[in-house]
Structures are given as structure tokens and as C-alpha cells.
């Protein structure tokens, strides 16, 4: 049994397949970002899903693609956790960008591949190897145009009384924005980035308002300037996107990229289904 896992900070999609690619089961767990979770928290999230815990001894290979796995230290840490939990499995840990590459980019083709979900990332794939020019410092310092970045904007807009009254009223009824629970989620609970990203649905719902449009286009421009334009050939290759922010704001993304004469490629909400074909072809 092979386990394929695509994990963001908010959630992780799991698919178990046999050698022929037949799906044995699918499930979803909370995200497994090693940058913000301890070993015990990761184990608890695995134990919480029956399909995962019940089959842990049957897993022969685990391919994990995850947010927070961009450094060797985090890859080693997570590999050790998984090898202990899945005792019979050969474990491979990649940063989440590789899942995006394998899901969006035809084999051997060159592309810039970006992730716009709870967090954000951008890499160049030369047809064989992934190249990254920006080392992520996490959600506090970076993550331009991500769900958590938009959540931060909305909370600040609300608390600084910049949010229009009608939106503020709906914001209050949609979320608990009292100071104590907000601060508790930001500073006491795990995954504050995922908590911030929950507010992004509100921004997408109201994307046609001037208040939200301002944040959307400012962040997209920032992502283009700080991430995509790091690569000299950004006008020569397609730019593929993975993630809910890119998927639900595709029209706005198209507008910004057109302005910069950048070719928008494939836009997928999640890469997990594309990983099945990749791992069957490359077993």
C-alpha cells in the first residue's frame, strides 16, 4: 500500500493506492506543518483518523508533500516521525511545491509553479529539477497573497475601523471577533496561520467590493514582484498555480498576470488527484 499525502497548514489530503493505482481509501486530516507542530501534535493528528491509524502497519511507501518542509531540518524531523509511526514504510518527504509541480506540469516541460493557499510559495521547474530563489521565512514575514495574509488584512481592517459598516456587521456575525478569542487563536493555539486563513473565505465572498479588491490586487502585485519576477524567464514559461486562493480568485489573477505579460498556466484547487497518475507512472 502506498500513501500519498498533500498537506498544507490547514488540512492534509490522504490517498492510499495499490501498485496499479487503484484507490484503496481516501481521507483528510488536519494539516501537518512541521514548522508549527510538535511530534506529539503530529502523532495525535494521525491517530485521530481511523483509516490512517488502522492501516499504519500495511503501508509500504509514504510520499509526503507538505507545507513547512522546505528545509533539510524539517524534512529530517518529519521523516523520523513518520518512520516511527509507519514502521514498515519507506518514507519520502518533499516540500509541497513538488506536489504542485507533478500535478500541473507535463513531464519534461519547464514552468514556474506557485502555491496560493493557506501559505504561499513559488519555484521554477526546469523539466527535471526544482529551483527556488526565495527561502520562506513563514507566515509572519512572508506568504504574500496567501489565505493567512488576507486574514491578517481583514482583522486589521476590522479593528482599525477601515472595514465598511455593512461588511463589518456581517464579519461580526460570521466570525467570533471578540479580542480574547482572536488573541487566544493567534498566540495560544497551534497553526495561527491556518486560523488567519479561515477569514479568507469572507474576502473571496466579497471580492467585488472595493474594500476587498484593494487587498486582493495589492497582494497579487506583491506576489508577482517578490516571487515570480525572481526568475529571469518569467515571461517565457507558463506560471501554474495550486491552492484555493488561486482557484477562487483565478479571474483576478489572470488580470494581474496579463498586466505583466505573464502566461497563466493550469490553476488547480488541490494537487492530490494528479499525484496518483504521477506515482503510477513512476513506480
Tab-separated table of N, CA and C in Angstrom, residues 108-179:
chain	number	residue	atom	x	y	z
A	108	UNK	N	8.764	16.792	-18.259
A	108	UNK	CA	9.830	17.351	-19.085
A	108	UNK	C	9.651	18.803	-19.469
A	109	UNK	N	8.503	19.400	-19.171
A	109	UNK	CA	8.278	20.793	-19.547
A	109	UNK	C	8.748	21.747	-18.457
A	110	UNK	N	9.081	22.962	-18.878
A	110	UNK	CA	9.529	23.999	-17.960
A	110	UNK	C	8.349	24.858	-17.530
A	111	UNK	N	8.367	25.299	-16.287
A	111	UNK	CA	7.277	26.142	-15.792
A	111	UNK	C	7.679	26.774	-14.469
A	112	UNK	N	7.009	27.863	-14.153
A	112	UNK	CA	7.049	28.419	-12.808
A	112	UNK	C	5.799	27.908	-12.106
A	113	UNK	N	5.970	27.368	-10.921
A	113	UNK	CA	4.854	26.757	-10.198
A	113	UNK	C	4.686	27.466	-8.856
A	114	UNK	N	3.474	27.944	-8.624
A	114	UNK	CA	3.196	28.721	-7.416
A	114	UNK	C	2.094	28.076	-6.595
A	115	UNK	N	2.165	28.283	-5.302
A	115	UNK	CA	1.131	27.843	-4.379
A	115	UNK	C	0.525	29.061	-3.703
A	116	UNK	N	-0.800	29.174	-3.805
A	116	UNK	CA	-1.532	30.235	-3.108
A	116	UNK	C	-2.662	29.576	-2.338
A	117	UNK	N	-2.378	29.197	-1.122
A	117	UNK	CA	-3.383	28.584	-0.255
A	117	UNK	C	-3.315	29.234	1.106
A	118	UNK	N	-3.246	28.431	2.157
A	118	UNK	CA	-3.041	28.990	3.492
A	118	UNK	C	-1.757	29.802	3.526
A	119	UNK	N	-0.712	29.272	2.911
A	119	UNK	CA	0.543	29.988	2.731
A	119	UNK	C	0.815	30.184	1.256
A	120	UNK	N	2.011	30.646	0.914
A	120	UNK	CA	2.341	30.840	-0.496
A	120	UNK	C	3.788	30.458	-0.764
A	121	UNK	N	4.049	30.132	-2.038
A	121	UNK	CA	5.375	29.676	-2.433
A	121	UNK	C	5.488	29.801	-3.938
A	122	UNK	N	6.706	29.800	-4.438
A	122	UNK	CA	6.909	29.920	-5.889
A	122	UNK	C	8.271	29.337	-6.239
A	123	UNK	N	8.290	28.459	-7.264
A	123	UNK	CA	9.528	27.810	-7.683
A	123	UNK	C	9.568	27.701	-9.201
A	124	UNK	N	10.759	27.472	-9.720
A	124	UNK	CA	10.941	27.225	-11.151
A	124	UNK	C	11.313	25.772	-11.358
A	125	UNK	N	10.615	25.113	-12.277
A	125	UNK	CA	10.895	23.730	-12.625
A	125	UNK	C	11.481	23.693	-14.024
A	126	UNK	N	12.726	23.203	-14.153
A	126	UNK	CA	13.408	23.226	-15.452
A	126	UNK	C	13.118	21.988	-16.294
A	127	UNK	N	12.123	21.215	-15.867
A	127	UNK	CA	11.787	19.974	-16.553
A	127	UNK	C	12.331	18.765	-15.834
A	128	UNK	N	13.275	19.011	-14.923
A	128	UNK	CA	13.890	17.917	-14.171
A	128	UNK	C	14.054	18.265	-12.689
A	129	UNK	N	14.500	19.481	-12.429
A	129	UNK	CA	14.850	19.883	-11.072
A	129	UNK	C	14.094	21.148	-10.687
A	130	UNK	N	13.745	21.234	-9.416
A	130	UNK	CA	13.047	22.397	-8.877
A	130	UNK	C	14.070	23.406	-8.360
A	131	UNK	N	13.867	24.676	-8.715
A	131	UNK	CA	14.767	25.736	-8.279
A	131	UNK	C	13.961	26.795	-7.523
A	132	UNK	N	14.490	27.222	-6.401
A	132	UNK	CA	13.807	28.218	-5.596
A	132	UNK	C	14.774	29.343	-5.272
A	133	UNK	N	14.328	30.574	-5.470
A	133	UNK	CA	15.192	31.711	-5.192
A	133	UNK	C	14.830	32.403	-3.890
A	134	UNK	N	13.627	32.163	-3.397
A	134	UNK	CA	13.187	32.813	-2.161
A	134	UNK	C	12.992	31.751	-1.090
A	135	UNK	N	13.800	31.804	-0.049
A	135	UNK	CA	13.639	30.907	1.083
A	135	UNK	C	12.559	31.466	2.005
A	136	UNK	N	11.519	30.703	2.216
A	136	UNK	CA	10.405	31.198	3.021
A	136	UNK	C	10.794	31.361	4.484
A	137	UNK	N	10.375	32.455	5.069
A	137	UNK	CA	10.546	32.702	6.496
A	137	UNK	C	9.236	32.515	7.251
A	138	UNK	N	8.251	31.915	6.574
A	138	UNK	CA	6.996	31.617	7.249
A	138	UNK	C	5.980	32.732	7.168
A	139	UNK	N	4.853	32.504	7.839
A	139	UNK	CA	3.692	33.365	7.657
A	139	UNK	C	3.854	34.757	8.254
A	140	UNK	N	4.696	34.926	9.246
A	140	UNK	CA	4.830	36.254	9.859
A	140	UNK	C	5.565	37.208	8.930
A	141	UNK	N	6.632	36.721	8.296
A	141	UNK	CA	7.477	37.594	7.489
A	141	UNK	C	7.150	37.573	6.000
A	142	UNK	N	6.529	36.481	5.519
A	142	UNK	CA	6.345	36.344	4.073
A	142	UNK	C	4.909	35.929	3.739
A	143	UNK	N	4.766	34.897	2.886
A	143	UNK	CA	3.448	34.384	2.488
A	143	UNK	C	2.577	35.421	1.783
A	144	UNK	N	3.170	36.193	0.876
A	144	UNK	CA	2.396	37.160	0.101
A	144	UNK	C	1.227	36.468	-0.606
A	145	UNK	N	0.101	37.129	-0.655
A	145	UNK	CA	-1.085	36.685	-1.388
A	145	UNK	C	-1.633	35.348	-0.898
A	146	UNK	N	-1.399	35.023	0.351
A	146	UNK	CA	-1.885	33.767	0.915
A	146	UNK	C	-3.171	33.985	1.700
A	147	UNK	N	-3.817	32.886	2.067
A	147	UNK	CA	-5.019	32.977	2.875
A	147	UNK	C	-4.755	33.628	4.218
A	148	UNK	N	-3.622	33.274	4.843
A	148	UNK	CA	-3.346	33.868	6.150
A	148	UNK	C	-3.034	35.353	6.040
A	149	UNK	N	-2.444	35.749	4.922
A	149	UNK	CA	-2.150	37.175	4.706
A	149	UNK	C	-3.452	37.966	4.544
A	150	UNK	N	-4.394	37.403	3.806
A	150	UNK	CA	-5.684	38.073	3.639
A	150	UNK	C	-6.446	38.124	4.966
A	151	UNK	N	-6.339	37.064	5.757
A	151	UNK	CA	-6.980	37.075	7.069
A	151	UNK	C	-6.431	38.170	7.950
A	152	UNK	N	-5.141	38.346	7.909
A	152	UNK	CA	-4.498	39.421	8.674
A	152	UNK	C	-5.032	40.782	8.237
A	153	UNK	N	-5.129	40.992	6.927
A	153	UNK	CA	-5.667	42.260	6.410
A	153	UNK	C	-7.091	42.507	6.909
A	154	UNK	N	-7.919	41.468	6.859
A	154	UNK	CA	-9.313	41.639	7.261
A	154	UNK	C	-9.430	41.963	8.745
A	155	UNK	N	-8.682	41.259	9.576
A	155	UNK	CA	-8.729	41.551	11.010
A	155	UNK	C	-8.245	42.971	11.301
A	156	UNK	N	-7.179	43.359	10.671
A	156	UNK	CA	-6.672	44.723	10.877
A	156	UNK	C	-7.671	45.759	10.364
A	157	UNK	N	-8.253	45.470	9.191
A	157	UNK	CA	-9.239	46.400	8.649
A	157	UNK	C	-10.440	46.557	9.560
A	158	UNK	N	-10.831	45.440	10.157
A	158	UNK	CA	-11.967	45.476	11.084
A	158	UNK	C	-11.609	46.235	12.356
A	159	UNK	N	-10.488	45.926	12.951
A	159	UNK	CA	-10.126	46.530	14.236
A	159	UNK	C	-9.672	47.979	14.105
A	160	UNK	N	-9.152	48.361	12.953
A	160	UNK	CA	-8.780	49.755	12.742
A	160	UNK	C	-9.936	50.582	12.159
A	161	UNK	N	-11.140	49.970	12.138
A	161	UNK	CA	-12.356	50.660	11.675
A	161	UNK	C	-12.250	51.134	10.234
A	162	UNK	N	-11.540	50.357	9.418
A	162	UNK	CA	-11.434	50.666	7.990
A	162	UNK	C	-12.457	49.873	7.173
A	163	UNK	N	-12.999	48.807	7.739
A	163	UNK	CA	-13.957	47.968	7.044
A	163	UNK	C	-15.304	48.681	6.976
A	164	UNK	N	-15.924	48.750	5.791
A	164	UNK	CA	-17.250	49.390	5.672
A	164	UNK	C	-18.248	48.784	6.655
A	165	UNK	N	-19.176	49.598	7.122
A	165	UNK	CA	-20.083	49.199	8.201
A	165	UNK	C	-20.877	47.942	7.872
A	166	UNK	N	-21.383	47.837	6.641
A	166	UNK	CA	-22.183	46.665	6.297
A	166	UNK	C	-21.340	45.390	6.303
A	167	UNK	N	-20.091	45.483	5.816
A	167	UNK	CA	-19.199	44.331	5.851
A	167	UNK	C	-18.800	43.995	7.286
A	168	UNK	N	-18.558	45.023	8.082
A	168	UNK	CA	-18.170	44.789	9.474
A	168	UNK	C	-19.264	44.063	10.242
A	169	UNK	N	-20.498	44.437	9.965
A	169	UNK	CA	-21.623	43.783	10.647
A	169	UNK	C	-21.693	42.308	10.257
A	170	UNK	N	-21.535	42.023	8.975
A	170	UNK	CA	-21.553	40.622	8.529
A	170	UNK	C	-20.337	39.868	9.063
A	171	UNK	N	-19.206	40.536	9.121
A	171	UNK	CA	-17.983	39.937	9.648
A	171	UNK	C	-18.180	39.490	11.094
A	172	UNK	N	-18.848	40.326	11.867
A	172	UNK	CA	-19.117	40.030	13.279
A	172	UNK	C	-20.040	38.825	13.442
A	173	UNK	N	-21.002	38.701	12.545
A	173	UNK	CA	-21.952	37.592	12.652
A	173	UNK	C	-21.378	36.294	12.088
A	174	UNK	N	-20.390	36.410	11.211
A	174	UNK	CA	-19.775	35.224	10.601
A	174	UNK	C	-18.693	34.614	11.490
A	175	UNK	N	-17.945	35.469	12.166
A	175	UNK	CA	-16.826	35.016	12.988
A	175	UNK	C	-16.933	35.595	14.399
A	176	UNK	N	-16.316	34.911	15.324
A	176	UNK	CA	-16.167	35.456	16.674
A	176	UNK	C	-14.924	36.345	16.670
A	177	UNK	N	-15.135	37.629	16.608
A	177	UNK	CA	-14.012	38.562	16.511
A	177	UNK	C	-13.823	39.361	17.791
A	178	UNK	N	-14.330	38.826	18.899
A	178	UNK	CA	-14.025	39.433	20.193
A	178	UNK	C	-12.520	39.312	20.457
A	179	UNK	N	-11.922	40.296	21.100
A	179	UNK	CA	-10.461	40.301	21.266
A	179	UNK	C	-9.888	39.055	21.924
